[in-house]
PDB file of C-alpha atoms in Angstrom:
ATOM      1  CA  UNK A   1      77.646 164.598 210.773  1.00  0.00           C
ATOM      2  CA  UNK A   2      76.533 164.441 214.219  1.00  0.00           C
ATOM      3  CA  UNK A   3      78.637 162.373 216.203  1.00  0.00           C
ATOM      4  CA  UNK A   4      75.520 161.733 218.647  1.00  0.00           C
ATOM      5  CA  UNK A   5      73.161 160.620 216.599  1.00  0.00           C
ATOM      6  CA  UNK A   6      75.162 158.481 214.111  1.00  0.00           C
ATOM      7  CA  UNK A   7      76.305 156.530 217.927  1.00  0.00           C
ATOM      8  CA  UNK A   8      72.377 155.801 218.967  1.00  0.00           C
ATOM      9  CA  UNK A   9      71.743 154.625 215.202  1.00  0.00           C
ATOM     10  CA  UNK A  10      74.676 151.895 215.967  1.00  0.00           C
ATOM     11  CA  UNK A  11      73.011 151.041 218.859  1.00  0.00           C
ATOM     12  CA  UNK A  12      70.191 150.603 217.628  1.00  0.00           C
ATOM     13  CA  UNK A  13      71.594 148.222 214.643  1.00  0.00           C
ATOM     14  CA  UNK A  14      73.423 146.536 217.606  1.00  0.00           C
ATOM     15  CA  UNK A  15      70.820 145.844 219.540  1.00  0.00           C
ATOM     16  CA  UNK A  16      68.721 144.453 216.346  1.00  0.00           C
ATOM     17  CA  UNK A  17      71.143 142.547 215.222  1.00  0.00           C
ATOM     18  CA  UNK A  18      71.857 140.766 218.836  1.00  0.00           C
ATOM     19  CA  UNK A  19      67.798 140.495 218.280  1.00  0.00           C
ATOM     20  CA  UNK A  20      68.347 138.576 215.380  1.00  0.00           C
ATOM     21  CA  UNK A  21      70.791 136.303 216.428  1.00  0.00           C
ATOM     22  CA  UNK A  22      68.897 135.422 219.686  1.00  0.00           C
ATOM     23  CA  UNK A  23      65.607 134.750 217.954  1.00  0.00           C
ATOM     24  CA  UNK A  24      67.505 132.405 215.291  1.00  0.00           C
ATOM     25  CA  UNK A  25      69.154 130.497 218.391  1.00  0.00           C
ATOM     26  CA  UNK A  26      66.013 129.677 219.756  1.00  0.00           C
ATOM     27  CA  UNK A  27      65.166 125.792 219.646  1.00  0.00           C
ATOM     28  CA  UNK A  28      63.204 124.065 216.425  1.00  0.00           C
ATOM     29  CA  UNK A  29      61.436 122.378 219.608  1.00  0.00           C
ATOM     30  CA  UNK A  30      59.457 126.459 220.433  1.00  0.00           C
ATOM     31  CA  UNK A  31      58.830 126.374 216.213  1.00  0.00           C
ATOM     32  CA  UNK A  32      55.525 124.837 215.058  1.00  0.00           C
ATOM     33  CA  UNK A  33      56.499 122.292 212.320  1.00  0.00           C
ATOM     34  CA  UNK A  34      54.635 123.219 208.916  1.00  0.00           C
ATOM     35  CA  UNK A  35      52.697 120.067 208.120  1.00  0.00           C
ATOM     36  CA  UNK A  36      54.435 117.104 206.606  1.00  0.00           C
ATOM     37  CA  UNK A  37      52.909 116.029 202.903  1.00  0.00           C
ATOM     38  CA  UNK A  38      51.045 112.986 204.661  1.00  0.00           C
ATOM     39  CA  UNK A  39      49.419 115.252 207.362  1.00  0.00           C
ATOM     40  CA  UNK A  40      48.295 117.836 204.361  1.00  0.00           C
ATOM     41  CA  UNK A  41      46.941 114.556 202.299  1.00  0.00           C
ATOM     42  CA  UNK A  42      44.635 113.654 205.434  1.00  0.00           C
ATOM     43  CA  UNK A  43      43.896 117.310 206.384  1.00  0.00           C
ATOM     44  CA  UNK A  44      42.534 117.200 202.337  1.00  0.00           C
ATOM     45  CA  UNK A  45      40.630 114.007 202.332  1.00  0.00           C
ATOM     46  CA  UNK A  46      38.910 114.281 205.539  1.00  0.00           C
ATOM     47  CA  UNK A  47      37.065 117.622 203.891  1.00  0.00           C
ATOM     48  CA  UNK A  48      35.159 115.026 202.027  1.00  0.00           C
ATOM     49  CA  UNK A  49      31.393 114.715 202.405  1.00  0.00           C
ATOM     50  CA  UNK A  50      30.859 111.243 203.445  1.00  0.00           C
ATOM     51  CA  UNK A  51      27.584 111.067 200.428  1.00  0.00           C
ATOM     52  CA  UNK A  52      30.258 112.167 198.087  1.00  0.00           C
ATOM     53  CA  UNK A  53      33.012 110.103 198.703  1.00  0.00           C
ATOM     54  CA  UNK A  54      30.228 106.998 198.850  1.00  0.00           C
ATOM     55  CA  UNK A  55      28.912 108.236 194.863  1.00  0.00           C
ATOM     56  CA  UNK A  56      32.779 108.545 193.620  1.00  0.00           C
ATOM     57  CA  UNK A  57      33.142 105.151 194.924  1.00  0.00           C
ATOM     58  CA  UNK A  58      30.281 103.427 193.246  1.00  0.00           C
ATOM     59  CA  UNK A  59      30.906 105.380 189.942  1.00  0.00           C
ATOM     60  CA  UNK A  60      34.913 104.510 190.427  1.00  0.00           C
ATOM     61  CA  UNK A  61      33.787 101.166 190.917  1.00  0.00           C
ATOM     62  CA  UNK A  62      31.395 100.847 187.454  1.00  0.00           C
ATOM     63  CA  UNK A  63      33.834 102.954 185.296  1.00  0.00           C
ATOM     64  CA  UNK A  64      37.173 102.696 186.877  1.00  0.00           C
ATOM     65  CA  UNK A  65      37.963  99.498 188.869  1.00  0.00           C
ATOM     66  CA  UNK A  66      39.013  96.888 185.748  1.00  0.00           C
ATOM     67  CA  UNK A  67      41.939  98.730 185.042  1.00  0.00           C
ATOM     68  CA  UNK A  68      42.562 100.545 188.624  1.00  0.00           C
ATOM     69  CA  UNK A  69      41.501  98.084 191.072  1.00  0.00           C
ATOM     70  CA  UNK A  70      38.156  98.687 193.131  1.00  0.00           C
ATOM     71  CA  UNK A  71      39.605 100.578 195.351  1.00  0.00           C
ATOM     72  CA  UNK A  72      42.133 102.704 193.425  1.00  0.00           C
ATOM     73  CA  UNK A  73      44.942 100.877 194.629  1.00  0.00           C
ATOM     74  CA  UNK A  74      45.499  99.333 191.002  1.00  0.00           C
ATOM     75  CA  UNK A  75      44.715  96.417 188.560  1.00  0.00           C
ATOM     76  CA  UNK A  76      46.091  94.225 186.335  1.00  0.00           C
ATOM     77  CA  UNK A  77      46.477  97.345 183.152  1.00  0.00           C
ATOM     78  CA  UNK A  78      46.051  99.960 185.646  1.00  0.00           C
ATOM     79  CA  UNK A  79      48.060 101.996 187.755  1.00  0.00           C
ATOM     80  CA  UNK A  80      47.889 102.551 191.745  1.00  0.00           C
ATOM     81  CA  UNK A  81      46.232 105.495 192.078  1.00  0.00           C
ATOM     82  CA  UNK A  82      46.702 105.665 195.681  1.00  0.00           C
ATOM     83  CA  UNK A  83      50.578 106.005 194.907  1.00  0.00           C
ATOM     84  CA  UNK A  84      50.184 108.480 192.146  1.00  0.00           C
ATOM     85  CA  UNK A  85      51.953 111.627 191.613  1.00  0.00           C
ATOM     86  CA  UNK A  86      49.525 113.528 189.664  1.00  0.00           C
ATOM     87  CA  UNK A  87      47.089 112.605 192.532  1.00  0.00           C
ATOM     88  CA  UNK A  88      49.156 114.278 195.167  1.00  0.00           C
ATOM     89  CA  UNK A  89      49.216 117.183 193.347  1.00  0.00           C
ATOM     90  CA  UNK A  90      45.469 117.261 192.237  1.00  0.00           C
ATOM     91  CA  UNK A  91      43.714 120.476 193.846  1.00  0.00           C
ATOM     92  CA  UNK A  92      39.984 120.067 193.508  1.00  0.00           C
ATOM     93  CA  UNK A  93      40.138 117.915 190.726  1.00  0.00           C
ATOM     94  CA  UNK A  94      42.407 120.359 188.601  1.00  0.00           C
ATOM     95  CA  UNK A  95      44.770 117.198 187.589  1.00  0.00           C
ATOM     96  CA  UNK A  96      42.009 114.344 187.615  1.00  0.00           C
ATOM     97  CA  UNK A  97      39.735 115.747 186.091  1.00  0.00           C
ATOM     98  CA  UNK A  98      41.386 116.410 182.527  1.00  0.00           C
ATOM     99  CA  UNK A  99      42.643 113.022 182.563  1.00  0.00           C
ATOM    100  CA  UNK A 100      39.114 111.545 183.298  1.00  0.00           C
ATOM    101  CA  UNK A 101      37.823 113.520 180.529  1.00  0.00           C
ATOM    102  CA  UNK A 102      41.012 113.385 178.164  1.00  0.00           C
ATOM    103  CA  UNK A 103      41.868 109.640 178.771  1.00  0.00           C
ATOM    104  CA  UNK A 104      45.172 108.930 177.691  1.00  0.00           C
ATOM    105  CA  UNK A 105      45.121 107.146 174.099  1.00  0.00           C
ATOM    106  CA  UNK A 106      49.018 106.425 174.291  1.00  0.00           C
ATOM    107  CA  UNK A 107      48.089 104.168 177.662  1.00  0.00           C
ATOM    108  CA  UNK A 108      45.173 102.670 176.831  1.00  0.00           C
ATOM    109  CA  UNK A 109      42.877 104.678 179.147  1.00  0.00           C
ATOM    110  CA  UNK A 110      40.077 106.151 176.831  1.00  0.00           C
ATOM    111  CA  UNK A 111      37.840 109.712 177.980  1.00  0.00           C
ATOM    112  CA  UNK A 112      34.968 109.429 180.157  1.00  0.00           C
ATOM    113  CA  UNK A 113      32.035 112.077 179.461  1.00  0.00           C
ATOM    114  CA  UNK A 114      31.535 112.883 182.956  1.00  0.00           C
ATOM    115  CA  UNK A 115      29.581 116.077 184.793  1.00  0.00           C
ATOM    116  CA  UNK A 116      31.170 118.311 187.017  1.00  0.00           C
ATOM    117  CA  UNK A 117      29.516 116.550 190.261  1.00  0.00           C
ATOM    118  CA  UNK A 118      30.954 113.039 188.574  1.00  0.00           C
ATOM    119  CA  UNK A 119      34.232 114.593 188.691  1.00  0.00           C
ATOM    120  CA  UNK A 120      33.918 116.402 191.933  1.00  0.00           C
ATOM    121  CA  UNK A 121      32.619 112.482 193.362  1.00  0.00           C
ATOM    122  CA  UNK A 122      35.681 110.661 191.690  1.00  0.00           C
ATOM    123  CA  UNK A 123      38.014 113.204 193.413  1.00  0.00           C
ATOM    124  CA  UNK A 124      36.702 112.657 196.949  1.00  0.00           C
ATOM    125  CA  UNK A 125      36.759 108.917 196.198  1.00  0.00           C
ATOM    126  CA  UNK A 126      40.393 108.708 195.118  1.00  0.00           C
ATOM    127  CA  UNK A 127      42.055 110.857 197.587  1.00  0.00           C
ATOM    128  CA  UNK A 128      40.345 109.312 200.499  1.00  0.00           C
ATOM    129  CA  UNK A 129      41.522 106.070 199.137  1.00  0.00           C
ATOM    130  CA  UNK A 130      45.292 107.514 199.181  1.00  0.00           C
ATOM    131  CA  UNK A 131      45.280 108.645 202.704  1.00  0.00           C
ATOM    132  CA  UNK A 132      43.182 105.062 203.775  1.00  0.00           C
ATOM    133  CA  UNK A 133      46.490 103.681 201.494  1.00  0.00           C
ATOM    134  CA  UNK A 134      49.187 105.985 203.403  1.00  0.00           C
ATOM    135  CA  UNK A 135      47.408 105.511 206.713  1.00  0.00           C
ATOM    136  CA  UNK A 136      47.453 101.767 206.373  1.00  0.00           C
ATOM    137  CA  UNK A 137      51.485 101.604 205.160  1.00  0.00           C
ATOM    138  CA  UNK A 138      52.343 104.211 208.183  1.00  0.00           C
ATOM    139  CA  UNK A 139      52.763 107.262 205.731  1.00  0.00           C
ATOM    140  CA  UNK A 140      55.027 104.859 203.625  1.00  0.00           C
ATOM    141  CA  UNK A 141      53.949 104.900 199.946  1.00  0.00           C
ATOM    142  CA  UNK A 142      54.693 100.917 199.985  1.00  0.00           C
ATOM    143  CA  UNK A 143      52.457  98.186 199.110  1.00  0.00           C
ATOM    144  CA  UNK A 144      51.348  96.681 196.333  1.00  0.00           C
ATOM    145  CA  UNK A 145      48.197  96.155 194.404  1.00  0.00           C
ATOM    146  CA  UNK A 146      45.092  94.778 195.350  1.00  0.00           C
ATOM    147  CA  UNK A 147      44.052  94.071 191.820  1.00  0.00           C
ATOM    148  CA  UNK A 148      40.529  93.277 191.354  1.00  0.00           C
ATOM    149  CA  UNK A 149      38.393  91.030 193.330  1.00  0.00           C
ATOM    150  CA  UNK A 150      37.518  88.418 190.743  1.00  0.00           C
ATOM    151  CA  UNK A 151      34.043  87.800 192.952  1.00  0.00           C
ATOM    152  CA  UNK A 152      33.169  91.489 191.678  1.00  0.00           C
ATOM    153  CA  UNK A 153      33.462  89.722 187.600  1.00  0.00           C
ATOM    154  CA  UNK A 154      30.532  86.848 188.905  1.00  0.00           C
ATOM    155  CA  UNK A 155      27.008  88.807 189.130  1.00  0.00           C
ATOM    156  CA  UNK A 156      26.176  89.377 186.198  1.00  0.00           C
ATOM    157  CA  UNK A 157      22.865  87.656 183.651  1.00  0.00           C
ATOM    158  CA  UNK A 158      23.821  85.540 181.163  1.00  0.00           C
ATOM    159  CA  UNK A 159      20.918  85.673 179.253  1.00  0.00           C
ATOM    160  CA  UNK A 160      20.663  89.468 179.653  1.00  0.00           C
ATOM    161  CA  UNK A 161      24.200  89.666 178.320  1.00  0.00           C
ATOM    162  CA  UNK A 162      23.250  87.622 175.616  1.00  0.00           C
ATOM    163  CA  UNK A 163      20.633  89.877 174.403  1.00  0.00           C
ATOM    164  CA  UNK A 164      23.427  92.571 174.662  1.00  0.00           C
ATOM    165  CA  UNK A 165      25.842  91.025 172.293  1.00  0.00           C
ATOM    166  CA  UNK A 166      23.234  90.354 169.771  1.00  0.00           C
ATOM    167  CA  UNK A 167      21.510  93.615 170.124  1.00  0.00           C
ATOM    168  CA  UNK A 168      22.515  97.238 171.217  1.00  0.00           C
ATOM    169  CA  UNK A 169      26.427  95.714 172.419  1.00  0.00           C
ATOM    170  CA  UNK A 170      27.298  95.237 168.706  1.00  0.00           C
ATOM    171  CA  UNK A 171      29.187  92.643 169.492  1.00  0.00           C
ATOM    172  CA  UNK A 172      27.890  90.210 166.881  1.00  0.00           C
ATOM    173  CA  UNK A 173      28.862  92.459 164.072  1.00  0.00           C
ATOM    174  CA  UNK A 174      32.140  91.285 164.051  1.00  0.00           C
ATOM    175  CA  UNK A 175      32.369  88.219 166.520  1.00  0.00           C
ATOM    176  CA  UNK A 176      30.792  84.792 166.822  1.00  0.00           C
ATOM    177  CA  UNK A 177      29.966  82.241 169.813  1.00  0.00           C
ATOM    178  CA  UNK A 178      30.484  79.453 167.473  1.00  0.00           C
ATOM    179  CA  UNK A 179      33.089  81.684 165.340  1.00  0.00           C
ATOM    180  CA  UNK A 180      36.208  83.076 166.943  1.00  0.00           C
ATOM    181  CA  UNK A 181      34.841  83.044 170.153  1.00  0.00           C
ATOM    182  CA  UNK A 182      34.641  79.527 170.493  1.00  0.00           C
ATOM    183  CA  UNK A 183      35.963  78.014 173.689  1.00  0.00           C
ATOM    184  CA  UNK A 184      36.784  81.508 174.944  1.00  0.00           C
ATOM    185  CA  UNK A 185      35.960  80.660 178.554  1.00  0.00           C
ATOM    186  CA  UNK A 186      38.288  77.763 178.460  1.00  0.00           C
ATOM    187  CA  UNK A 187      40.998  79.579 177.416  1.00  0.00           C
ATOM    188  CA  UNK A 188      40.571  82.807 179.555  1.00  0.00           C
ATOM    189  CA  UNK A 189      39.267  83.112 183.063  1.00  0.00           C
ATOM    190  CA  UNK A 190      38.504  85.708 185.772  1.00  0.00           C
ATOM    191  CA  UNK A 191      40.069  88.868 185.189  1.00  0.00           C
ATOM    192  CA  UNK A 192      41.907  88.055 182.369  1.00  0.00           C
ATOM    193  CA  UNK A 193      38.551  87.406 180.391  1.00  0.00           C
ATOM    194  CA  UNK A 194      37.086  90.657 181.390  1.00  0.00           C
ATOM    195  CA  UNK A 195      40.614  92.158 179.818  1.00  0.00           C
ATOM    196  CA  UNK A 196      39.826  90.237 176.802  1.00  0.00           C
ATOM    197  CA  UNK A 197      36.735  91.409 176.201  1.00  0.00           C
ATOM    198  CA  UNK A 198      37.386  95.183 177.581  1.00  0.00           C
ATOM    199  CA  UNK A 199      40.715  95.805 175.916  1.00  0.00           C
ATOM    200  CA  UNK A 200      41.975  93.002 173.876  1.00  0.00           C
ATOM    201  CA  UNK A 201      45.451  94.047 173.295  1.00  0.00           C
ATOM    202  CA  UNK A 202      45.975  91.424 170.253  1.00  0.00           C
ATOM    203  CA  UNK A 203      42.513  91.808 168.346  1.00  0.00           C
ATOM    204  CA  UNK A 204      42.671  91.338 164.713  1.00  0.00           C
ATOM    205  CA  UNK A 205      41.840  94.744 162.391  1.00  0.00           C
ATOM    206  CA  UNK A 206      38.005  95.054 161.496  1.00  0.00           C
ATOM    207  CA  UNK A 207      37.528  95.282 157.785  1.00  0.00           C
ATOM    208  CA  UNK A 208      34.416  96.452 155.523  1.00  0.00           C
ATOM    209  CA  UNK A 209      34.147  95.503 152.242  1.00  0.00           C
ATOM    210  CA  UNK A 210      31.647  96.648 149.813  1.00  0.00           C
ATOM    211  CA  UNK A 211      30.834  95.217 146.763  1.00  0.00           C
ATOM    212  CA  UNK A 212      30.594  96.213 143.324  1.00  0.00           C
ATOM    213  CA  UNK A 213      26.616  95.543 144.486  1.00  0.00           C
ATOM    214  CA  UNK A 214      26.667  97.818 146.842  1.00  0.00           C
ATOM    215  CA  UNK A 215      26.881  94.617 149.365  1.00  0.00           C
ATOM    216  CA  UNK A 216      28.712  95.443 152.559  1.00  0.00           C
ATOM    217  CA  UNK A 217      30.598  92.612 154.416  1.00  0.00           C
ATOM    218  CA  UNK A 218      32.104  92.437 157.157  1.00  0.00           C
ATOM    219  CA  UNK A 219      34.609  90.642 159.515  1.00  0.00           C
ATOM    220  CA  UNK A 220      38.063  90.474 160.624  1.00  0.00           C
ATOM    221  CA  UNK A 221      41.365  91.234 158.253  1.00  0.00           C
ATOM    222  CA  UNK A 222      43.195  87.719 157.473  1.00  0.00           C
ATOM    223  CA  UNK A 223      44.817  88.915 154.233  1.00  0.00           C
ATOM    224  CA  UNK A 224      45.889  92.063 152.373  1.00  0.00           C
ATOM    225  CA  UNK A 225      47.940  92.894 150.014  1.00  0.00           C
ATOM    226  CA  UNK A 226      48.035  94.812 146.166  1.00  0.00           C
ATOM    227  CA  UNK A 227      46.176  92.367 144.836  1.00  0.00           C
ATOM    228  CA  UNK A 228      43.733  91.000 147.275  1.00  0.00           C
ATOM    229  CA  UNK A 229      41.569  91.769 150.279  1.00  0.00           C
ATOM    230  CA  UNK A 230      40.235  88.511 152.564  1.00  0.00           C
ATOM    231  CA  UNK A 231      38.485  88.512 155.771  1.00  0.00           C
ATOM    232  CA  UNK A 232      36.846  86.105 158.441  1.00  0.00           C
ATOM    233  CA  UNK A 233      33.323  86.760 159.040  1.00  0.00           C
ATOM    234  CA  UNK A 234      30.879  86.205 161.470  1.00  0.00           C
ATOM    235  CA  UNK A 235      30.126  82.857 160.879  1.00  0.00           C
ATOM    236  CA  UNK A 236      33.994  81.978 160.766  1.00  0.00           C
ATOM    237  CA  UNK A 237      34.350  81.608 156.920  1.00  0.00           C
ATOM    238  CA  UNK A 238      36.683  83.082 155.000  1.00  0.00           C
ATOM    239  CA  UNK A 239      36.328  84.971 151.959  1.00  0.00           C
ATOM    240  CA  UNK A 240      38.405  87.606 149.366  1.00  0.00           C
ATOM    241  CA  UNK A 241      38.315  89.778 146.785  1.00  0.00           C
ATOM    242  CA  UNK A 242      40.446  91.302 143.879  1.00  0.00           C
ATOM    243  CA  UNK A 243      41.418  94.360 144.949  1.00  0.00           C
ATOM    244  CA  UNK A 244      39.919  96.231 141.802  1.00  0.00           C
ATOM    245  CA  UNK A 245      36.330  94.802 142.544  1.00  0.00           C
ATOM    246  CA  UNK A 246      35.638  96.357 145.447  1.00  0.00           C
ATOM    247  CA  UNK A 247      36.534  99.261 148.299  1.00  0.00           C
ATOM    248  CA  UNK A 248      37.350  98.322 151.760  1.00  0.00           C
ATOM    249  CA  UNK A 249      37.800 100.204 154.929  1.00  0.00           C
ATOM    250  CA  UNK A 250      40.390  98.598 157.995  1.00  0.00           C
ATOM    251  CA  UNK A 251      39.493 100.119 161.780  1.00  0.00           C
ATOM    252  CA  UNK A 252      41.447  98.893 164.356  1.00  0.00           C
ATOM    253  CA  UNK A 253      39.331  96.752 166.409  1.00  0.00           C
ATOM    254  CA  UNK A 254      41.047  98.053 169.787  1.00  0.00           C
ATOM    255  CA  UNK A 255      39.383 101.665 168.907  1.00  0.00           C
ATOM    256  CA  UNK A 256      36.133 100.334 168.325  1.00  0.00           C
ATOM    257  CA  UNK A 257      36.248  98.738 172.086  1.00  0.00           C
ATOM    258  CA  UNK A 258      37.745 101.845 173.453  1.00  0.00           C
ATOM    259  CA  UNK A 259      35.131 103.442 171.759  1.00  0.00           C
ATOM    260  CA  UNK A 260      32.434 101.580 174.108  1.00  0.00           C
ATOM    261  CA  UNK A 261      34.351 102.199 177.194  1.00  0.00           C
ATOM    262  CA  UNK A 262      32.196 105.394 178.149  1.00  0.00           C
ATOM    263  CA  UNK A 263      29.064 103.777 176.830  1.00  0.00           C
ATOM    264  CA  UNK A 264      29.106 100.699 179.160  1.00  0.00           C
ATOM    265  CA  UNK A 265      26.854 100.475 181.976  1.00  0.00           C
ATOM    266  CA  UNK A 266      28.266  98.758 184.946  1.00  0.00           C
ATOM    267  CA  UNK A 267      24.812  96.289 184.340  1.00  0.00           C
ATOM    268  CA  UNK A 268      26.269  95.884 180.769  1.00  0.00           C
ATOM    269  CA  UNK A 269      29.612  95.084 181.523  1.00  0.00           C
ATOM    270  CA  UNK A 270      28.765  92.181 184.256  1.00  0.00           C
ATOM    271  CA  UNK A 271      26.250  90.828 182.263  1.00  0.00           C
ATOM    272  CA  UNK A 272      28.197  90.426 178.986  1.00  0.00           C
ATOM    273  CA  UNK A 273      31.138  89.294 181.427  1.00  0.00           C
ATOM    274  CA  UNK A 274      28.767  86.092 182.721  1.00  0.00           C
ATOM    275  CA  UNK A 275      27.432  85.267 178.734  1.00  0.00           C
ATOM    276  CA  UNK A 276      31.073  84.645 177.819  1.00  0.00           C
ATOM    277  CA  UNK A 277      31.736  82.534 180.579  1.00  0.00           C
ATOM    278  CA  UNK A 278      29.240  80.728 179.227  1.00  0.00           C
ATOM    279  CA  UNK A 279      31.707  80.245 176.013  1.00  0.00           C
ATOM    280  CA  UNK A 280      33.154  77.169 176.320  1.00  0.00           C
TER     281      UNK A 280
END
């Protein structure tokens, strides 16, 4: 070996390694701090076209705001989107956007049939809202919710929501103003009516019954058992059947509201909203 050259190569490591030790005894004060998850929120939202975080509001506000508050920050069913985990860690709409278009039976939230722009919209919306939420607490993910601002559950047209419950709504296929929704104003108000009539946790099971006719009636399950099949109908009467006289079919009635989630209009649901207040 020679003795020369295997000296300068300990040098060398020497002189590295003192290198080393000097550069890792520098100050964190001459080290640029990597951004802290607040500052990498705001750097995210504030990439937002102002136009596009305006249309994910309004569309947030028509599709999204009974459950999540009207400005994501959450409602009565909903949850705070603002504090969300699966928000922080949406890029681009890779975590919202199955969700929107998925729903999530198990939690009530039904699937929304939206476009790609819809999507992109609701994205901007919501994570400017969490960094307006983070700003406001301080970076803190405190608070609480806003809920939703009962003045929003006022505008709508009676009349015009009348017309919808008798017409393309459905409704009066298996409810009645003088039926089971008598004196439904009086015993619901605000927000908790729009629940009601949104997602009514305790509705009674829909039932069709077909006769040996070929008659079809419909109506609400009151009884069932081996023997016999009764219902309420529209009119608030209350009728059965022997079992062996006729087929039936039960749907929950919370699907078939679910079901109309994505078909509402935000027209639709404010005007249906002020013809039951008219229920009293």
């Amino acid at each position: 070996m020679n003795f020369l050259s295997s000296t300068r190569h300990g040098r060398t490591l020497a002189v590295l390694l003192v290198s080393l030790a000097t550069s890792s005894a520098q100050t964190p004060a001459n080290i640029k701090p990597s951004p802290s998850g607040v500052e990498q929120i705001a750097a995210a939202a504030k990439s937002y076209a102002p136009e596009m975080v305006q249309q994910g509001k309004a569309l947030f506000r028509k599709d999204c705001s009974f459950c999540h508050g009207r400005d994501a920050g959450g409602g009565e069913t909903g949850p705070d989107l603002t504090r969300s985990k699966l928000v922080t860690a949406d890029v681009d709409g890779d975590k919202i956007g199955p969700v929107v278009r998925n729903g999530r039976p198990d939690k009530g939230m039904p699937p929304f049939d939206c476009s790609d722009q819809e999507i992109a919209s609701l994205v901007a919306f919501i994570h400017t809202q969490q960094i307006n939420a983070l700003a406001s607490a301080g970076g803190r993910k405190g608070g609480g919710r806003k809920g939703v601002d009962v003045s929003d559950l006022q505008t709508g047209n009676a009349e015009a929501g009348k017309r919808y419950f008798e017409g393309a709504g459905g409704c009066a296929t298996c409810h009645s103003p003088t039926g089971d929704l008598a004196g439904l104003a009086s015993r619901y108000q605000g927000l908790e009516l729009e629940e009601q009539m949104l997602y009514p946790k305790r509705a009674k099971q829909k039932i069709s019954v077909t006769l040996a006719s070929g008659e079809a009636v419909t109506g609400t399950l009151a009884y069932l058992d081996e023997f016999t099949v009764g219902l309420i109908d529209s009119t608030g009467s209350y009728r059965s059947w022997r079992m062996r006289d006729v087929q039936y079919k039960v749907d929950p009635a919370l699907n078939t509201h679910v079901e109309l989630f994505p078909k509402y209009t935000d027209a639709d649901v404010h005007n249906l909203m002020a013809y039951l207040q008219t229920l009293r």
